[in-house]
Amino acid sequence: MPIARPAAPIALEAVELRVLHLPLVSPFTTSFGTETVREVIVVRAQTAGGDGWGEIVTQQAPLYSSEYTQGAWDVAQRYLVPALLDAGTFAPEQVAGLLEPFIGHRMVKAGLELAVLDAALRAEGRPLGEYLGATVDRVPSGVSVGIQRSPEALVETVGGYLDEGYVRIKIKIKPGRDIADTAAVRDAFGAIPLQVDANSAYTLADADILAELDRFDLLLIEQPLQEDDIVDHATLAARLRTPVCLDESIVSDKAAADALALRAASVINIKAGRVGGYLEAVRIHDRCRAAGTPVWCGGMLETGIGRAANAALAALPGFTLPGDVSASGRFYTRDIVAEPIVLDDGHVRVPTGAGIGVEIDPVALDDATVERVLLRR
Ligand code: SMG
Ligand code: MG
């Protein structure tokens, strides 16, 4: 269902942007690199009716996608925030249209839209989950596990997360760290819900190796090939028994429609940042639900801001697989929100407070801030 009841317009007075550096509890390694500190941009929309918060989920370097933090920092100040400040009074549903002339930069657009949406919903006393169409009050929590030193170390790390109660495990793979890692986890833990994420590390020439994963009865393989390899993904999907799920390739509802039409994916990972916002994310959800295609909510190592919003999104009825919606403590010893997201019986609660439903911890926010700017009308 599209948004049942739109939000009331807000009068945007100023936008504060901050670059944060948040140390990770342990290094996070994917096929494209290792992160030890999360660099992220937090957005505060100051409106006549109060503040709203959003998060721009770019990474320091353009390795996951073409977006990166200093590029986001520049384009936000130079073009996107001024376009919103010039518009003055508008509804959250108008943000995407106001920013549409500017090509790409979807993570920036998503962060700005979320801040405006949060301000509007807080002013109305409406929770984001209710606004987006959530149908449950908690969501099953999966965890994304980075590549470890060895398959043995991976088993130990996965065991720790299972002990914490996570209901689904995703392991990162890359060429040379795929079959043995997956086999080690299957051998150690039996029939747990398990999936793998390659972050574009393979080509169609690797199809034989990827087909070896079929014997592990995985929930899915996520983004084996490059972002723009839609046809190759379709070719690969026809060869594998393991369902192919797209992440990086799905940059919009249109991209989702094309991928489904070409049978390039039978599952879709929805990330609001990657697709330009929570409203576009709902459109993809609606499309996939109508097509009978399962979706799940991806993660971008969000702070409590994006993590709370993701829990709301993941509560929509088409999210039939557990998402990468884990506890704040999965990545951070100290989140920037007053109520960190916690794991409760393998689930994360959908916040019930107005807007994103979590309050910012101003001291934690200040302590993590490395750059800050205020843009006014
Ligand atoms: O937020 O739990 C999280 C991270 C989940 O693995 C995760 N995200 O490709 O799905 C993905 C990656 C993107 C970020 S990698 C640095
Ligand atoms: Mg992924």
XYZ file of C-alpha atoms and ligand atoms in Angstrom:
394
model
C 0.000 0.000 0.000
C 1.255 3.488 -0.705
C 1.450 5.803 2.317
C -2.105 5.794 3.645
C -2.095 9.248 5.196
C 0.515 11.805 4.076
C 2.260 13.988 6.653
C 1.527 17.690 7.107
C 3.955 20.176 5.529
C 6.861 21.579 7.548
C 8.508 25.002 7.374
C 12.233 24.326 7.030
C 14.347 26.978 8.748
C 17.815 25.449 8.837
C 19.697 22.213 8.299
C 22.625 21.141 10.438
C 25.013 18.544 9.027
C 27.638 16.737 11.048
C 30.283 14.218 10.091
C 30.636 11.645 12.861
C 33.404 9.168 13.559
C 32.138 6.202 15.557
C 34.656 3.475 16.473
C 33.434 -0.045 15.674
C 33.478 -2.709 18.394
C 35.507 -4.886 16.005
C 36.807 -4.420 12.442
C 34.204 -5.129 9.730
C 35.683 -6.799 6.633
C 33.873 -7.275 3.338
C 35.100 -8.277 -0.129
C 36.052 -4.626 -0.714
C 37.851 -3.688 2.484
C 38.009 -3.342 6.264
C 36.381 -0.638 8.351
C 37.353 0.146 11.949
C 35.596 3.492 12.329
C 32.174 4.321 10.931
C 32.223 7.707 9.239
C 28.657 8.896 8.720
C 26.733 12.153 8.292
C 23.886 13.060 10.630
C 21.244 15.553 9.493
C 19.173 17.765 11.751
C 16.256 19.508 10.045
C 15.219 22.556 12.064
C 11.604 23.479 11.390
C 9.090 25.891 12.836
C 7.490 22.875 14.535
C 10.681 21.325 15.942
C 13.692 19.286 14.873
C 13.936 16.092 12.871
C 16.865 13.703 12.452
C 18.221 11.750 9.531
C 21.373 9.894 8.568
C 23.379 9.826 5.327
C 24.790 6.315 5.136
C 27.723 6.896 2.794
C 31.039 5.346 3.682
C 34.383 7.107 3.782
C 35.461 5.694 0.396
C 33.384 4.858 -2.705
C 33.838 1.094 -2.402
C 30.293 -0.162 -1.748
C 28.807 2.325 -4.235
C 29.940 5.500 -6.011
C 28.801 7.621 -3.053
C 31.261 8.596 -0.315
C 31.148 10.873 2.682
C 33.112 13.900 1.533
C 31.233 13.818 -1.780
C 27.959 13.670 0.130
C 29.132 16.480 2.399
C 29.862 18.656 -0.640
C 26.739 17.944 -2.696
C 24.470 18.326 0.315
C 25.773 21.818 1.103
C 26.223 22.980 -2.466
C 22.965 21.766 -4.029
C 20.572 19.549 -2.101
C 20.101 21.394 1.180
C 19.828 24.790 -0.588
C 17.076 23.338 -2.827
C 15.074 22.370 0.267
C 15.740 25.646 2.069
C 14.610 27.550 -1.054
C 11.392 25.522 -1.143
C 10.682 26.671 2.425
C 7.396 24.982 3.269
C 6.713 21.515 1.883
C 5.518 18.052 2.869
C 7.947 15.145 3.359
C 6.414 13.427 0.334
C 7.635 16.353 -1.808
C 11.312 16.026 -0.862
C 12.167 13.462 -3.545
C 10.591 15.640 -6.236
C 12.397 18.756 -5.043
C 15.717 16.887 -5.222
C 15.001 14.971 -8.429
C 16.803 17.438 -10.765
C 20.078 16.430 -9.132
C 21.287 13.113 -10.516
C 22.212 10.299 -8.161
C 23.394 10.989 -4.583
C 20.586 8.820 -3.307
C 22.062 8.300 0.137
C 22.160 12.062 0.638
C 18.581 12.419 -0.574
C 17.479 9.632 1.764
C 19.124 11.251 4.785
C 17.554 14.623 4.063
C 14.123 13.102 3.450
C 14.310 11.164 6.714
C 15.162 14.310 8.702
C 12.195 16.164 7.180
C 9.908 13.168 7.695
C 11.008 12.832 11.317
C 10.344 16.528 11.961
C 6.900 16.321 10.352
C 5.874 13.148 12.188
C 7.187 14.371 15.552
C 5.120 17.523 15.117
C 2.046 15.349 14.539
C 2.910 12.824 17.253
C 2.903 9.971 14.718
C 5.378 7.071 14.764
C 7.298 6.379 11.543
C 6.262 2.726 11.581
C 2.584 3.602 11.576
C 3.170 6.137 8.790
C 5.052 3.651 6.586
C 2.483 0.887 7.125
C 4.072 -1.365 9.748
C 1.952 -4.355 10.705
C 4.043 -5.839 13.536
C 5.563 -4.353 16.685
C 8.917 -6.164 16.505
C 11.057 -7.598 13.730
C 13.304 -10.683 13.619
C 16.940 -9.677 13.789
C 19.665 -11.039 11.539
C 23.336 -10.183 11.778
C 25.920 -9.546 9.080
C 29.280 -11.124 9.904
C 32.427 -9.822 8.246
C 35.209 -11.974 6.805
C 37.356 -13.246 9.684
C 41.022 -14.364 9.899
C 40.086 -17.991 9.200
C 37.052 -20.265 8.932
C 37.705 -21.297 12.566
C 37.614 -17.674 13.703
C 34.401 -17.222 11.699
C 32.775 -20.152 13.503
C 33.706 -18.617 16.841
C 32.296 -15.221 15.879
C 29.082 -16.689 14.487
C 28.668 -18.769 17.649
C 28.792 -15.603 19.716
C 26.013 -13.998 17.694
C 23.869 -17.140 17.876
C 24.347 -17.113 21.651
C 23.113 -13.514 21.694
C 19.960 -14.710 19.957
C 20.286 -13.516 16.368
C 17.842 -15.539 14.281
C 19.682 -15.418 10.957
C 23.350 -15.285 10.036
C 24.796 -13.629 6.954
C 28.460 -14.124 6.193
C 30.516 -12.021 3.837
C 32.343 -13.944 1.125
C 34.922 -13.205 -1.563
C 36.905 -15.347 -4.020
C 39.039 -17.742 -1.990
C 36.964 -17.174 1.152
C 33.657 -18.665 0.093
C 33.155 -22.438 0.051
C 35.340 -23.306 3.063
C 33.892 -20.472 5.162
C 30.332 -21.457 4.364
C 31.059 -25.142 4.947
C 32.632 -24.358 8.334
C 29.524 -22.482 9.503
C 27.155 -25.187 8.220
C 29.223 -27.959 9.816
C 29.396 -26.154 13.153
C 25.786 -25.026 13.471
C 23.663 -27.278 11.253
C 20.462 -25.977 9.693
C 20.518 -22.381 10.938
C 19.054 -19.732 8.605
C 22.214 -18.774 6.673
C 22.981 -16.545 3.697
C 26.083 -15.094 2.032
C 26.938 -11.650 0.651
C 29.646 -11.184 -2.002
C 29.393 -7.402 -2.442
C 30.013 -7.692 -6.214
C 33.260 -9.666 -5.877
C 32.621 -12.209 -8.653
C 32.067 -12.368 -12.410
C 30.047 -14.775 -14.503
C 33.298 -16.694 -15.085
C 33.041 -17.758 -11.411
C 29.667 -19.452 -11.934
C 31.074 -22.945 -11.254
C 32.401 -21.911 -7.847
C 29.188 -20.109 -6.944
C 27.207 -23.219 -7.948
C 29.144 -25.138 -5.283
C 27.307 -23.049 -2.703
C 24.073 -24.766 -3.761
C 24.840 -27.706 -1.491
C 24.618 -25.544 1.639
C 20.880 -24.758 1.326
C 21.428 -21.050 1.784
C 18.518 -18.639 2.078
C 20.159 -16.637 -0.702
C 23.347 -15.302 -2.215
C 23.494 -11.519 -2.156
C 24.982 -9.418 -4.967
C 27.497 -11.853 -6.463
C 28.238 -9.648 -9.508
C 28.724 -5.940 -10.229
C 26.078 -3.288 -9.682
C 25.272 -2.911 -13.393
C 25.503 -6.637 -14.266
C 21.735 -7.137 -14.427
C 21.741 -9.470 -17.416
C 24.688 -11.459 -16.030
C 22.817 -11.825 -12.737
C 19.871 -13.260 -14.686
C 22.190 -15.722 -16.424
C 23.748 -16.708 -13.107
C 20.374 -17.001 -11.357
C 19.245 -19.493 -13.997
C 22.296 -21.649 -13.200
C 22.040 -21.622 -9.400
C 19.649 -23.374 -7.082
C 20.519 -20.799 -4.392
C 18.188 -17.786 -4.777
C 19.979 -14.682 -6.055
C 19.278 -11.512 -4.044
C 20.268 -8.078 -5.310
C 21.540 -5.282 -3.072
C 23.881 -2.803 -4.835
C 22.010 -3.172 -8.172
C 18.664 -2.032 -6.764
C 19.094 1.733 -6.720
C 15.427 2.603 -7.312
C 11.942 1.185 -7.757
C 12.586 1.253 -11.515
C 15.740 -0.807 -11.068
C 13.724 -3.276 -8.973
C 11.069 -3.509 -11.683
C 13.727 -4.170 -14.343
C 15.524 -6.786 -12.221
C 12.274 -8.647 -11.585
C 11.260 -8.471 -15.260
C 14.644 -9.889 -16.293
C 14.600 -12.536 -13.529
C 17.923 -11.215 -12.293
C 16.805 -11.653 -8.666
C 14.245 -13.712 -6.783
C 14.801 -11.810 -3.504
C 15.525 -8.117 -2.936
C 17.478 -6.397 -0.171
C 15.838 -3.023 0.483
C 18.002 -0.242 1.914
C 16.418 3.177 2.149
C 19.779 4.921 1.700
C 20.670 3.074 -1.485
C 17.297 3.809 -3.127
C 16.977 7.484 -2.168
C 14.689 7.287 0.831
C 12.140 5.432 2.939
C 9.286 6.373 0.602
C 11.039 4.829 -2.417
C 11.818 1.840 -0.194
C 8.085 1.414 0.479
C 7.385 1.540 -3.266
C 9.863 -1.296 -3.846
C 8.298 -3.219 -0.979
C 4.850 -2.758 -2.509
C 6.026 -3.842 -5.952
C 7.758 -6.950 -4.639
C 4.835 -7.862 -2.424
C 2.468 -7.664 -5.388
C 4.867 -9.838 -7.392
C 5.272 -12.366 -4.553
C 9.002 -11.571 -4.306
C 10.380 -11.718 -0.745
C 12.267 -8.682 0.527
C 14.332 -7.961 3.625
C 15.769 -4.826 5.159
C 19.479 -4.281 4.594
C 21.794 -2.297 6.830
C 24.555 0.261 6.382
C 26.023 0.162 9.896
C 23.483 2.787 10.900
C 23.547 4.795 14.091
C 20.433 4.606 16.245
C 18.762 7.091 13.898
C 18.812 4.901 10.808
C 18.567 1.729 12.884
C 15.266 2.869 14.440
C 13.939 3.856 11.013
C 15.010 0.514 9.544
C 13.129 -1.338 12.282
C 10.000 0.605 11.272
C 10.491 -0.209 7.587
C 11.191 -3.886 8.265
C 7.817 -4.115 10.024
C 5.926 -3.837 6.727
C 4.211 -7.080 5.704
C 6.331 -7.864 2.626
C 9.517 -8.108 4.700
C 9.248 -11.865 5.033
C 12.940 -12.575 5.628
C 14.932 -11.386 8.680
C 16.896 -8.230 7.926
C 20.307 -6.866 8.851
C 18.512 -4.968 11.611
C 20.737 -5.812 14.516
C 21.294 -4.204 17.915
C 23.320 -0.983 18.231
C 25.840 -3.025 20.209
C 26.604 -5.146 17.128
C 28.714 -2.221 15.900
C 28.961 0.434 18.615
C 29.807 0.578 22.295
C 28.182 3.974 22.472
C 25.348 4.840 20.086
C 24.270 8.464 19.624
C 20.703 7.814 20.729
C 19.434 7.782 24.301
C 17.714 4.406 23.796
C 20.118 2.181 21.834
C 18.471 -0.527 19.766
C 18.613 -3.795 21.726
C 18.044 -7.445 20.962
C 15.092 -9.014 22.756
C 14.485 -12.708 22.128
C 16.106 -12.416 18.691
C 13.986 -9.429 17.769
C 14.250 -5.659 17.615
C 11.279 -3.588 18.720
C 9.684 -1.116 16.343
C 9.852 2.237 18.150
C 6.452 3.587 19.139
C 7.423 7.195 19.874
C 6.713 10.001 17.408
C 8.863 10.143 14.260
C 11.800 7.741 14.325
C 10.903 7.218 17.986
C 14.352 7.616 19.521
C 15.914 10.667 21.161
C 19.399 11.891 20.366
C 22.003 11.756 23.154
C 23.485 15.253 22.710
C 26.717 14.463 24.550
C 27.372 11.278 22.576
C 26.560 13.187 19.386
C 28.989 15.997 20.221
C 31.706 13.555 21.223
C 31.472 11.779 17.857
C 31.318 14.963 15.752
C 34.386 15.801 13.675
C 32.864 18.379 11.295
C 29.761 20.503 11.547
C 27.919 23.095 9.480
C 24.620 24.965 9.802
C 22.816 26.078 6.652
C 20.002 28.623 7.026
C 17.323 29.993 4.750
O 24.219 -2.573 9.144
O 24.299 -4.624 9.781
C 24.640 -3.713 9.037
C 25.615 -4.018 7.934
C 25.046 -4.993 6.987
O 26.517 -6.199 5.584
C 25.901 -5.182 5.758
N 25.913 -4.179 4.871
O 26.354 -5.111 1.483
O 24.756 -5.485 2.815
C 25.853 -4.980 2.593
C 26.630 -4.243 3.633
C 26.932 -2.851 3.192
C 27.854 -2.123 4.069
S 29.405 -2.815 3.981
C 30.499 -1.775 4.712
Mg 24.897 -6.483 0.707
